[in-house]
Short mmCIF file of N, CA and C in Angstrom, two decimals:
data_model
loop_
_atom_site.label_atom_id
_atom_site.label_comp_id
_atom_site.label_asym_id
_atom_site.label_seq_id
_atom_site.Cartn_x
_atom_site.Cartn_y
_atom_site.Cartn_z
N MET A 1 -22.74 38.17 -45.74
CA MET A 1 -23.20 38.93 -44.56
C MET A 1 -24.85 38.93 -44.69
N ALA A 2 -25.27 38.83 -43.34
CA ALA A 2 -26.84 38.85 -43.23
C ALA A 2 -27.55 40.01 -43.52
N ASN A 3 -28.42 40.01 -44.37
CA ASN A 3 -29.21 41.26 -44.53
C ASN A 3 -30.38 41.69 -44.05
N THR A 4 -31.23 40.83 -43.51
CA THR A 4 -32.59 40.78 -42.79
C THR A 4 -32.17 41.17 -41.32
N LYS A 5 -33.19 41.62 -40.55
CA LYS A 5 -33.03 41.82 -39.21
C LYS A 5 -33.01 40.52 -38.22
N SER A 6 -34.01 39.57 -39.05
CA SER A 6 -33.91 38.32 -38.24
C SER A 6 -32.54 37.46 -38.31
N ALA A 7 -31.90 37.74 -39.53
CA ALA A 7 -30.81 37.02 -39.74
C ALA A 7 -29.80 37.61 -38.97
N LYS A 8 -29.70 38.62 -38.58
CA LYS A 8 -28.54 39.70 -37.91
C LYS A 8 -28.55 39.09 -36.60
N LYS A 9 -30.06 39.11 -36.16
CA LYS A 9 -30.17 38.50 -34.68
C LYS A 9 -29.65 37.22 -34.46
N ALA A 10 -30.00 36.47 -35.39
CA ALA A 10 -29.73 35.14 -35.35
C ALA A 10 -28.04 34.71 -35.54
N THR A 11 -27.50 35.64 -35.68
CA THR A 11 -26.21 35.62 -36.08
C THR A 11 -25.65 35.86 -34.46
N ARG A 12 -25.86 37.03 -34.07
CA ARG A 12 -25.73 37.44 -32.45
C ARG A 12 -26.18 36.21 -31.43
N VAL A 13 -27.27 35.70 -31.63
CA VAL A 13 -27.74 34.95 -30.68
C VAL A 13 -26.82 33.25 -31.03
N ALA A 14 -26.45 32.93 -32.42
CA ALA A 14 -25.46 31.82 -32.45
C ALA A 14 -23.99 32.22 -31.69
N ALA A 15 -23.84 33.52 -31.77
CA ALA A 15 -22.30 33.80 -31.28
C ALA A 15 -22.15 33.69 -29.78
N ARG A 16 -23.46 34.09 -29.21
CA ARG A 16 -23.30 33.96 -27.69
C ARG A 16 -23.51 32.64 -27.17
N ARG A 17 -24.38 31.67 -28.02
CA ARG A 17 -24.38 30.24 -27.45
C ARG A 17 -23.16 29.65 -27.83
N THR A 18 -22.47 30.11 -28.75
CA THR A 18 -21.02 29.13 -29.04
C THR A 18 -20.24 29.70 -27.99
N ALA A 19 -20.07 30.85 -27.26
CA ALA A 19 -19.19 31.05 -26.04
C ALA A 19 -19.75 30.57 -24.97
N ILE A 20 -21.15 30.36 -24.70
CA ILE A 20 -21.61 29.70 -23.63
C ILE A 20 -21.14 28.19 -23.66
N ASN A 21 -21.35 27.44 -24.85
CA ASN A 21 -21.10 26.31 -25.15
C ASN A 21 -19.56 25.65 -24.92
N LYS A 22 -18.66 26.80 -25.33
CA LYS A 22 -16.98 26.87 -25.37
C LYS A 22 -16.57 26.80 -23.79
N SER A 23 -17.62 27.40 -23.13
CA SER A 23 -17.19 27.70 -21.75
C SER A 23 -17.18 26.15 -20.79
N ARG A 24 -18.66 25.99 -21.40
CA ARG A 24 -18.97 24.46 -20.72
C ARG A 24 -18.21 23.31 -21.09
N LEU A 25 -18.01 23.27 -22.16
CA LEU A 25 -16.99 22.05 -22.88
C LEU A 25 -15.59 22.28 -22.03
N SER A 26 -15.31 23.46 -22.02
CA SER A 26 -13.67 23.74 -21.30
C SER A 26 -13.69 23.16 -19.82
N ARG A 27 -14.87 23.73 -19.04
CA ARG A 27 -15.04 23.16 -17.73
C ARG A 27 -14.97 21.77 -17.77
N ILE A 28 -15.80 21.16 -18.69
CA ILE A 28 -15.82 19.40 -18.77
C ILE A 28 -14.65 19.07 -18.94
N ARG A 29 -13.64 19.53 -19.74
CA ARG A 29 -12.63 19.10 -19.93
C ARG A 29 -11.25 19.08 -18.90
N THR A 30 -11.56 20.32 -18.37
CA THR A 30 -10.64 20.37 -16.89
C THR A 30 -11.25 19.69 -16.07
N HIS A 31 -12.30 19.22 -15.62
CA HIS A 31 -12.74 18.38 -14.56
C HIS A 31 -12.05 16.99 -15.08
N VAL A 32 -11.98 16.52 -16.14
CA VAL A 32 -11.88 15.10 -16.57
C VAL A 32 -10.41 15.36 -16.56
N ARG A 33 -9.55 16.31 -16.88
CA ARG A 33 -8.28 15.99 -16.90
C ARG A 33 -7.89 16.11 -15.48
N LYS A 34 -8.35 16.63 -14.34
CA LYS A 34 -7.94 16.62 -13.04
C LYS A 34 -8.25 15.09 -12.45
N VAL A 35 -9.37 14.38 -13.05
CA VAL A 35 -9.45 12.94 -12.76
C VAL A 35 -8.00 12.32 -13.45
N GLU A 36 -7.96 12.47 -14.63
CA GLU A 36 -6.91 11.87 -15.18
C GLU A 36 -5.49 12.01 -14.69
N GLU A 37 -5.22 12.92 -14.31
CA GLU A 37 -4.00 13.43 -13.34
C GLU A 37 -3.84 12.81 -11.83
N ALA A 38 -5.14 12.50 -11.60
CA ALA A 38 -5.06 11.88 -9.99
C ALA A 38 -4.86 10.42 -10.34
N ILE A 39 -5.21 9.89 -11.42
CA ILE A 39 -5.37 8.41 -11.65
C ILE A 39 -3.89 8.22 -12.09
N ALA A 40 -3.28 9.35 -12.82
CA ALA A 40 -1.77 8.69 -13.08
C ALA A 40 -1.02 9.06 -11.85
N SER A 41 -1.39 9.82 -10.96
CA SER A 41 -0.58 9.91 -9.79
C SER A 41 -0.67 8.53 -8.65
N GLY A 42 -1.84 7.89 -9.02
CA GLY A 42 -1.90 6.84 -8.26
C GLY A 42 -2.46 7.08 -6.66
N ASN A 43 -3.24 8.11 -6.74
CA ASN A 43 -3.69 8.50 -5.36
C ASN A 43 -5.08 8.22 -5.68
N GLN A 44 -5.60 7.08 -4.91
CA GLN A 44 -6.86 6.73 -5.10
C GLN A 44 -8.05 7.80 -4.42
N ALA A 45 -7.77 8.15 -3.34
CA ALA A 45 -8.48 9.22 -2.60
C ALA A 45 -8.80 10.33 -3.69
N GLU A 46 -7.76 10.93 -3.93
CA GLU A 46 -7.75 12.05 -4.82
C GLU A 46 -8.40 11.91 -6.03
N ALA A 47 -8.39 10.72 -6.66
CA ALA A 47 -8.79 10.60 -7.84
C ALA A 47 -10.55 10.32 -7.69
N GLN A 48 -10.95 9.75 -6.42
CA GLN A 48 -12.30 9.35 -6.01
C GLN A 48 -12.97 10.95 -5.83
N ALA A 49 -12.20 12.01 -5.24
CA ALA A 49 -12.95 13.27 -5.39
C ALA A 49 -12.75 14.00 -6.47
N ALA A 50 -11.83 13.93 -7.63
CA ALA A 50 -11.88 14.51 -8.47
C ALA A 50 -12.95 13.90 -9.46
N LEU A 51 -13.34 12.37 -9.66
CA LEU A 51 -14.43 11.95 -10.18
C LEU A 51 -15.77 12.50 -9.53
N LYS A 52 -15.76 12.66 -8.48
CA LYS A 52 -16.96 13.27 -7.77
C LYS A 52 -17.35 14.52 -8.24
N ALA A 53 -16.41 15.29 -8.42
CA ALA A 53 -16.62 16.91 -9.11
C ALA A 53 -16.80 16.39 -10.52
N ALA A 54 -15.98 15.74 -11.09
CA ALA A 54 -16.26 15.66 -12.80
C ALA A 54 -17.72 15.00 -13.09
N GLN A 55 -18.31 14.10 -12.27
CA GLN A 55 -19.27 13.47 -12.76
C GLN A 55 -20.82 14.65 -13.22
N PRO A 56 -20.88 15.39 -12.19
CA PRO A 56 -22.02 16.27 -12.41
C PRO A 56 -21.71 17.15 -13.34
N GLU A 57 -20.47 17.97 -13.65
CA GLU A 57 -20.09 18.29 -14.89
C GLU A 57 -20.50 17.69 -16.24
N LEU A 58 -20.17 16.34 -16.27
CA LEU A 58 -20.33 15.74 -17.51
C LEU A 58 -21.76 15.78 -17.80
N MET A 59 -22.48 15.36 -16.65
CA MET A 59 -23.89 15.11 -16.75
C MET A 59 -24.69 16.27 -17.10
N ARG A 60 -24.26 17.43 -16.57
CA ARG A 60 -24.81 18.98 -16.76
C ARG A 60 -24.56 19.33 -18.25
N GLY A 61 -23.29 19.03 -19.04
CA GLY A 61 -22.91 19.27 -20.07
C GLY A 61 -23.94 18.22 -21.20
N ALA A 62 -24.25 17.06 -20.75
CA ALA A 62 -25.29 16.66 -21.58
C ALA A 62 -26.53 16.83 -21.23
N SER A 63 -27.28 17.18 -20.29
CA SER A 63 -28.25 17.94 -20.10
C SER A 63 -28.51 19.26 -20.86
N LYS A 64 -27.54 20.07 -21.05
CA LYS A 64 -27.36 21.31 -21.71
C LYS A 64 -27.19 21.21 -23.16
N GLY A 65 -27.02 19.96 -23.64
CA GLY A 65 -26.76 19.46 -25.17
C GLY A 65 -25.25 19.77 -25.76
N VAL A 66 -24.31 20.08 -24.72
CA VAL A 66 -22.84 20.15 -25.08
C VAL A 66 -22.26 18.53 -25.59
N LEU A 67 -22.71 17.54 -24.81
CA LEU A 67 -22.41 16.50 -24.95
C LEU A 67 -23.53 15.43 -25.10
N HIS A 68 -23.23 14.47 -25.91
CA HIS A 68 -24.70 13.52 -26.11
C HIS A 68 -24.58 12.81 -24.72
N LYS A 69 -25.75 12.35 -24.03
CA LYS A 69 -26.14 11.73 -22.89
C LYS A 69 -25.20 10.53 -22.94
N ASN A 70 -25.06 9.55 -23.84
CA ASN A 70 -24.52 8.36 -23.93
C ASN A 70 -23.22 8.57 -23.66
N ALA A 71 -22.44 9.64 -24.37
CA ALA A 71 -21.21 9.87 -24.25
C ALA A 71 -20.82 10.26 -23.07
N ALA A 72 -21.46 10.91 -22.26
CA ALA A 72 -21.27 11.63 -20.73
C ALA A 72 -21.33 10.29 -19.90
N SER A 73 -22.42 9.48 -20.03
CA SER A 73 -22.37 8.26 -19.35
C SER A 73 -21.20 7.32 -19.46
N ARG A 74 -20.60 7.28 -20.66
CA ARG A 74 -19.61 6.31 -21.20
C ARG A 74 -18.35 6.83 -20.47
N LYS A 75 -18.28 8.13 -20.46
CA LYS A 75 -16.92 8.88 -20.09
C LYS A 75 -16.94 8.74 -18.45
N VAL A 76 -17.95 8.90 -17.82
CA VAL A 76 -18.12 8.76 -16.20
C VAL A 76 -17.87 7.37 -15.93
N SER A 77 -18.42 6.35 -16.78
CA SER A 77 -18.44 4.76 -16.31
C SER A 77 -16.69 4.45 -16.38
N ARG A 78 -16.34 4.88 -17.47
CA ARG A 78 -14.94 4.49 -17.73
C ARG A 78 -13.87 5.08 -16.84
N LEU A 79 -14.26 6.24 -16.46
CA LEU A 79 -13.18 7.06 -15.30
C LEU A 79 -13.51 6.02 -14.07
N ALA A 80 -14.65 6.06 -13.72
CA ALA A 80 -14.96 5.34 -12.43
C ALA A 80 -14.16 3.73 -12.58
N ALA A 81 -14.14 3.24 -13.55
CA ALA A 81 -13.38 1.76 -13.56
C ALA A 81 -12.09 2.07 -13.06
N ARG A 82 -11.31 3.16 -14.13
CA ARG A 82 -10.11 3.38 -13.91
C ARG A 82 -9.71 3.63 -12.33
N VAL A 83 -10.61 4.53 -11.65
CA VAL A 83 -10.38 4.81 -10.52
C VAL A 83 -10.50 3.83 -9.66
N LYS A 84 -11.30 2.74 -9.68
CA LYS A 84 -11.73 1.98 -9.08
C LYS A 84 -10.53 0.77 -9.16
N ALA A 85 -9.78 0.77 -10.27
CA ALA A 85 -8.55 -0.14 -10.51
C ALA A 85 -7.04 0.47 -9.76
N ILE A 86 -7.38 1.63 -9.21
CA ILE A 86 -6.04 1.87 -8.79
C ILE A 86 -5.98 1.57 -7.39
N LYS A 87 -4.50 0.84 -7.15
CA LYS A 87 -4.37 0.08 -5.83
C LYS A 87 -4.25 1.07 -4.75
N ALA A 88 -4.97 0.72 -3.77
CA ALA A 88 -4.81 1.76 -2.78
C ALA A 88 -3.69 1.57 -1.62
#
């Protein structure tokens, strides 16, 4: 258990940041899942709309430090390629 005042505050701050980061990561996963489901259904228009919504979420996660920048870019690129490959 933390003894000093600053250590106690650091624990509170870490808990708060953890909650925020969990929320951000959950939003990202939800958006990516929606793209995956649209791809699985074979509906290209729906998949493109879902990708358009997911891309800013992924990049926001990268800018906030939840995801690495290259990981976010890689995910966007791979999803975009899969959406493009759907036969309309």
